[in-house]
mmCIF file of C-alpha atoms in Angstrom:
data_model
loop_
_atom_site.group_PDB
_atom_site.id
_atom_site.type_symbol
_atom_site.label_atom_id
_atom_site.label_comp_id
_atom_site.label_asym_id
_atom_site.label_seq_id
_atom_site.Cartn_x
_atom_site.Cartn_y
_atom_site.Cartn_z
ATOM 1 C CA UNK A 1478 0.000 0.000 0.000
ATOM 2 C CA UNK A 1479 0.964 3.938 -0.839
ATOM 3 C CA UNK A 1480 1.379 4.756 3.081
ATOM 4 C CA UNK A 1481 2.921 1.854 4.243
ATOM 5 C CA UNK A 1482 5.775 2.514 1.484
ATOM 6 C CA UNK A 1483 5.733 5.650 2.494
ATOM 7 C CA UNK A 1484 6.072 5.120 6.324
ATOM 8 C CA UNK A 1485 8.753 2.490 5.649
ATOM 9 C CA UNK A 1486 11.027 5.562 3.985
ATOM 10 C CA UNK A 1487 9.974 7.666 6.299
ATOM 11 C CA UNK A 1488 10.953 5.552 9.626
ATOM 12 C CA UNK A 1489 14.431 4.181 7.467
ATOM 13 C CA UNK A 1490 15.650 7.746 6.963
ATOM 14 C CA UNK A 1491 14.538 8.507 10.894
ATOM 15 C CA UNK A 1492 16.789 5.583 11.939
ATOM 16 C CA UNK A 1493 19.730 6.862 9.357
ATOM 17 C CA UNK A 1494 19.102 3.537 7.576
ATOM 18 C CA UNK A 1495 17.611 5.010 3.898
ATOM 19 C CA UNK A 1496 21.367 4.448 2.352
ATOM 20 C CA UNK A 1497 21.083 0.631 3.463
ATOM 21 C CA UNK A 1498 16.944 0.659 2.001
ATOM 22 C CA UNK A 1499 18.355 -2.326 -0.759
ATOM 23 C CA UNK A 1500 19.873 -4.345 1.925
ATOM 24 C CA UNK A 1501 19.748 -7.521 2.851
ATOM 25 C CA UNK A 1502 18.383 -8.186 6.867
ATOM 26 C CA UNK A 1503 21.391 -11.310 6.728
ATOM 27 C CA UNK A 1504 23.623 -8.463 5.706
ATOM 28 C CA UNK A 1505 23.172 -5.833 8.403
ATOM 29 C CA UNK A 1506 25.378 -5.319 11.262
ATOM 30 C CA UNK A 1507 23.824 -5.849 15.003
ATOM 31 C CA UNK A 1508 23.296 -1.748 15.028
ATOM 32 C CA UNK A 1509 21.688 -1.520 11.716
ATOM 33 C CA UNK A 1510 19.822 -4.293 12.643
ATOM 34 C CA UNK A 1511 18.752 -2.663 16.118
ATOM 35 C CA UNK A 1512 17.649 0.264 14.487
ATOM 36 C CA UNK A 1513 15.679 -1.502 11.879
ATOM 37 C CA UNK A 1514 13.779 -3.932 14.425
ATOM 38 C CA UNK A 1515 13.003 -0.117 16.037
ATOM 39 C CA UNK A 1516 11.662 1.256 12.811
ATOM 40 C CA UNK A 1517 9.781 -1.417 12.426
ATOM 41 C CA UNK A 1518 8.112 -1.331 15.759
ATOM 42 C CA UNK A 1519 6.914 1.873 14.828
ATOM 43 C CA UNK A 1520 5.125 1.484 11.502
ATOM 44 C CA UNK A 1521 2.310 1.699 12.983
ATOM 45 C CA UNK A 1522 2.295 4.793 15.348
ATOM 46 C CA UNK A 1523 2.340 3.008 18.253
ATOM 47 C CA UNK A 1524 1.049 4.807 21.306
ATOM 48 C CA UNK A 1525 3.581 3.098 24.061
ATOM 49 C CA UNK A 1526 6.876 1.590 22.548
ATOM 50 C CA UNK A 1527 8.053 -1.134 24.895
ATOM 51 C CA UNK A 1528 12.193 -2.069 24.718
ATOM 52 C CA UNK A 1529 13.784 -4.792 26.386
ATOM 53 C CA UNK A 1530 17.642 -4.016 26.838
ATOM 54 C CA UNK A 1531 17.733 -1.556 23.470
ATOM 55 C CA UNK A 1532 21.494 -0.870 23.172
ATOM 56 C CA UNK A 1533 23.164 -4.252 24.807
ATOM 57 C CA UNK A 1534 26.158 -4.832 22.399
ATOM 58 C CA UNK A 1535 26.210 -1.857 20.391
ATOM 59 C CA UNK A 1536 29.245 0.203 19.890
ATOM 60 C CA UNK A 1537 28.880 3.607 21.195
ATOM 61 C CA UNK A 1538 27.973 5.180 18.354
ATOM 62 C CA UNK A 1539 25.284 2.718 17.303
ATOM 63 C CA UNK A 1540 23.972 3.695 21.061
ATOM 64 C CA UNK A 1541 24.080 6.794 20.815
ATOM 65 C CA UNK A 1542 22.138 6.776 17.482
ATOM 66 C CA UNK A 1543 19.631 4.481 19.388
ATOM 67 C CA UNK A 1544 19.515 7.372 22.314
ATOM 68 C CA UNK A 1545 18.928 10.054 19.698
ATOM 69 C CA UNK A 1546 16.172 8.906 18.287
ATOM 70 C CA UNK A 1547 14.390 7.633 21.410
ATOM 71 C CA UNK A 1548 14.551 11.377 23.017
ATOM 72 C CA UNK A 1549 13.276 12.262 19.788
ATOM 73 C CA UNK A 1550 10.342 10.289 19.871
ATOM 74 C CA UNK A 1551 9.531 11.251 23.336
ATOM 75 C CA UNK A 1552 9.700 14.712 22.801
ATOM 76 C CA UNK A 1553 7.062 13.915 20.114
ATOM 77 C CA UNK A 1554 4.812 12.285 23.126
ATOM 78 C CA UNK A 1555 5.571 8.713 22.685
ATOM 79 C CA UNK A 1556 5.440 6.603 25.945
ATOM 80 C CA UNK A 1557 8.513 4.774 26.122
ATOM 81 C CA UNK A 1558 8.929 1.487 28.634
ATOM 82 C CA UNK A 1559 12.624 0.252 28.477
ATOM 83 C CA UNK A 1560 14.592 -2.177 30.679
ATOM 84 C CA UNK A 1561 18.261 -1.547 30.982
ATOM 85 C CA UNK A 1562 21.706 -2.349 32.871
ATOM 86 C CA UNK A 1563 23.501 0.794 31.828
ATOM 87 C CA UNK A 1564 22.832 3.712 34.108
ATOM 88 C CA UNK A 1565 23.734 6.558 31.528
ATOM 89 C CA UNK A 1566 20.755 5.027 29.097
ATOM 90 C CA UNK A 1567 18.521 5.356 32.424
ATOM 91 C CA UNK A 1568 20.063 9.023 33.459
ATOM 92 C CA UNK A 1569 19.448 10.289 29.732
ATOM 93 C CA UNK A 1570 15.863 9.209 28.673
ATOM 94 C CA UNK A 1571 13.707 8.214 31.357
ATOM 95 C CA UNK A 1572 11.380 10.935 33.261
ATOM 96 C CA UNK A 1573 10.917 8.394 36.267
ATOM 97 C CA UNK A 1574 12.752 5.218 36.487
ATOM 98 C CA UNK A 1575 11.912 2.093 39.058
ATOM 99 C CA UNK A 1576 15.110 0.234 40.192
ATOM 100 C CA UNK A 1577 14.538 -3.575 40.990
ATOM 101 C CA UNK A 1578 16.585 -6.352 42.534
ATOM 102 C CA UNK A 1579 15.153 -10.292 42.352
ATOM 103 C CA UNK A 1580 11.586 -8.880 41.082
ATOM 104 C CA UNK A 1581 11.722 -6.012 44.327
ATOM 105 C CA UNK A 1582 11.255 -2.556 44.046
ATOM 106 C CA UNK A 1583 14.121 -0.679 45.691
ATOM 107 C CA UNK A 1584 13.422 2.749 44.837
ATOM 108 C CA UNK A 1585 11.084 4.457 42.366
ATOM 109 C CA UNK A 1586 11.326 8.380 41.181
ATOM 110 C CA UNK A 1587 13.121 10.835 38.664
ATOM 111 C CA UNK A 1588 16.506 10.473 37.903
ATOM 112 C CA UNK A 1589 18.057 13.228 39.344
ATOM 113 C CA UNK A 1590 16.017 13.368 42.449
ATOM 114 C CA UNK A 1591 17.181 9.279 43.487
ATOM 115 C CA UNK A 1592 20.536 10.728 43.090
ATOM 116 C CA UNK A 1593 20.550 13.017 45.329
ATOM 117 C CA UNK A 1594 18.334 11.623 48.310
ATOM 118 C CA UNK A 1595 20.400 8.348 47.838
ATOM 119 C CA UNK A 1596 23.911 9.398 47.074
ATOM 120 C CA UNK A 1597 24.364 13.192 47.157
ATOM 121 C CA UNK A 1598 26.146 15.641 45.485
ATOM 122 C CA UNK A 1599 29.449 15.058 44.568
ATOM 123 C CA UNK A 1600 31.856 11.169 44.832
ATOM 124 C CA UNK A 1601 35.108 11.432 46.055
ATOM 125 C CA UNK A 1602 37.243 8.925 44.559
ATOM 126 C CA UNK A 1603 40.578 7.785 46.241
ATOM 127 C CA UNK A 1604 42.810 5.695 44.220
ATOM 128 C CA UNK A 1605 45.513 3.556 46.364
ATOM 129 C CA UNK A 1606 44.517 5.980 49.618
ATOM 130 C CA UNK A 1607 47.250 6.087 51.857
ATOM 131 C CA UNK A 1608 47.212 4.321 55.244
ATOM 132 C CA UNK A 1609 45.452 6.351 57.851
ATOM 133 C CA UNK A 1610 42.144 7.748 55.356
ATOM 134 C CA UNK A 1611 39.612 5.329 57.207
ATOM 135 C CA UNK A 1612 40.986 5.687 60.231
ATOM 136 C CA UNK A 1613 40.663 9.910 59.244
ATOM 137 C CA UNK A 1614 37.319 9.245 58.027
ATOM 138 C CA UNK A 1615 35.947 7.740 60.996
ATOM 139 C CA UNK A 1616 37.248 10.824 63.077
ATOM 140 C CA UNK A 1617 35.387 12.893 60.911
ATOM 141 C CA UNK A 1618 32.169 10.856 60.558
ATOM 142 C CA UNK A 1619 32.114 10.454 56.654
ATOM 143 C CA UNK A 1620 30.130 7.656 55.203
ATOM 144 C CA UNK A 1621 32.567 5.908 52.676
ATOM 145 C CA UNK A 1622 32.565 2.178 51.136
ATOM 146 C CA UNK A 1623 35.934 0.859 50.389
ATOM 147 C CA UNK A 1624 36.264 -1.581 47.971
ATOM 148 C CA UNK A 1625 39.810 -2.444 48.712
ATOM 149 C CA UNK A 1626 42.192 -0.628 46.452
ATOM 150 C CA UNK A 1627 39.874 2.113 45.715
ATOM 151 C CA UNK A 1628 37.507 4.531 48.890
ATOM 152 C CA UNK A 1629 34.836 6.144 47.932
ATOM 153 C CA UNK A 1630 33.302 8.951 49.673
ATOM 154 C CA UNK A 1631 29.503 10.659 49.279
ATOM 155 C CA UNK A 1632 30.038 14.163 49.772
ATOM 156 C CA UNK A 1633 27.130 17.371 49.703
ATOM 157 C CA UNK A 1634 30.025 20.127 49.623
ATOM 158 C CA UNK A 1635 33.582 18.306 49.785
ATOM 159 C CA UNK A 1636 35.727 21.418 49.159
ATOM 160 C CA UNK A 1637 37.331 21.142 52.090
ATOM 161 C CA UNK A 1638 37.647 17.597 52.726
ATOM 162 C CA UNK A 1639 38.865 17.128 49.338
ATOM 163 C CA UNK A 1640 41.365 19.297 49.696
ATOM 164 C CA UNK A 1641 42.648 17.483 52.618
ATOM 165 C CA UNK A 1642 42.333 13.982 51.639
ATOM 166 C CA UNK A 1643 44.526 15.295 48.746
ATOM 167 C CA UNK A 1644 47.090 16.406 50.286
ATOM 168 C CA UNK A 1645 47.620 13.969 53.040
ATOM 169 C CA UNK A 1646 45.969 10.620 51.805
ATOM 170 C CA UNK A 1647 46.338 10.505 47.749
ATOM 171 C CA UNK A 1648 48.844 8.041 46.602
ATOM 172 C CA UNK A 1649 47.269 7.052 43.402
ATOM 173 C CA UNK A 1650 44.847 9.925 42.708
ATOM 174 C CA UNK A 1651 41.953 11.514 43.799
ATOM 175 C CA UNK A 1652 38.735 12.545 41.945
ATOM 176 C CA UNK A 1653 35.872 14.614 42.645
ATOM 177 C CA UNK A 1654 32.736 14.592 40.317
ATOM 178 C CA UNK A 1655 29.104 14.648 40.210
ATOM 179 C CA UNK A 1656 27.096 11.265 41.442
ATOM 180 C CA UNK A 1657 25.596 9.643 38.908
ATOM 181 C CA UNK A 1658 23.156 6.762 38.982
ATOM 182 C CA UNK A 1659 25.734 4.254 38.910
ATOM 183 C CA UNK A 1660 26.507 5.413 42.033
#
């Protein structure tokens, strides 16, 4: 039929696929493929678009292709439900995101927000800390996990701590960045 051709060109050049239109499916790499089996789930104008895991094993620019078009569809109103591992994919296109563990909801809520009520601000990574940090630590009442060669600290407003768990306890390198989800 006239618009299903036509919705078929449409959704290949949306998924930056219209140059591989002759094609083979045998022939496509596991990103072109991705973004096909995508195109294809739309066809129809779906109301809710449901993804199970939709960029395990692709390269990062495949992914980011993948993540691309997603926000673009959502922008356009399109109710997306996605499972997913990788924390960035979770940070970068859901509005609220539940996190589960053996079928249990742990938390439930907007990105951002679980960051901050669960983590905070700001990690402080110590690489290789030198002896004497946990002991330091414990003096000043800081939550921290250490994970053997590596302590890492929760912070609000580390300024100061930072700057002296740098100079007195940084062997192999300190960081301090924004928590993240993966956190």
């Amino acid at each position: 039929a006239p618009e299903a051709e036509r919705r078929s060109h449409e959704l290949l050049t949306f998924m930056a696929l219209d140059h591989r239109e002759e094609s083979r499916v045998p022939d496509l790499s596991g990103g072109l493929l991705r973004r096909l089996v995508m195109a294809r789930s739309l066809l129809n104008r779906p109301e809710l678009l449901i993804l199970d895991e939709p960029t395990t094993g692709l390269d990062p620019q495949s992914r980011h292709q993948v993540w691309e078009r997603l926000e673009e569809l959502r922008a356009n109103g399109l109710s997306i439900l996605l499972t997913t591992h990788n924390m960035d994919e979770a940070s970068r296109l859901c509005d609220r995101l539940i996190i589960m563990d053996g079928g249990r909801l742990l938390v439930e809520g907007k990105p951002a927000e679980l960051v901050l009520s669960h983590v905070g601000r700001h990690i402080l990574e110590i690489a290789e800390p030198a002896d004497g940090l946990a002991e330091f630590l414990g003096k000043r009442q800081v939550q921290y996990e250490n994970i053997g060669h590596r302590i890492i600290i929760s912070i609000e407003d580390g300024s100061d701590l930072y700057r002296e768990i740098s100079e007195r306890f940084c062997n192999g390198g300190c960081t301090m960045r924004m928590a993240t989800l993966e956190d």
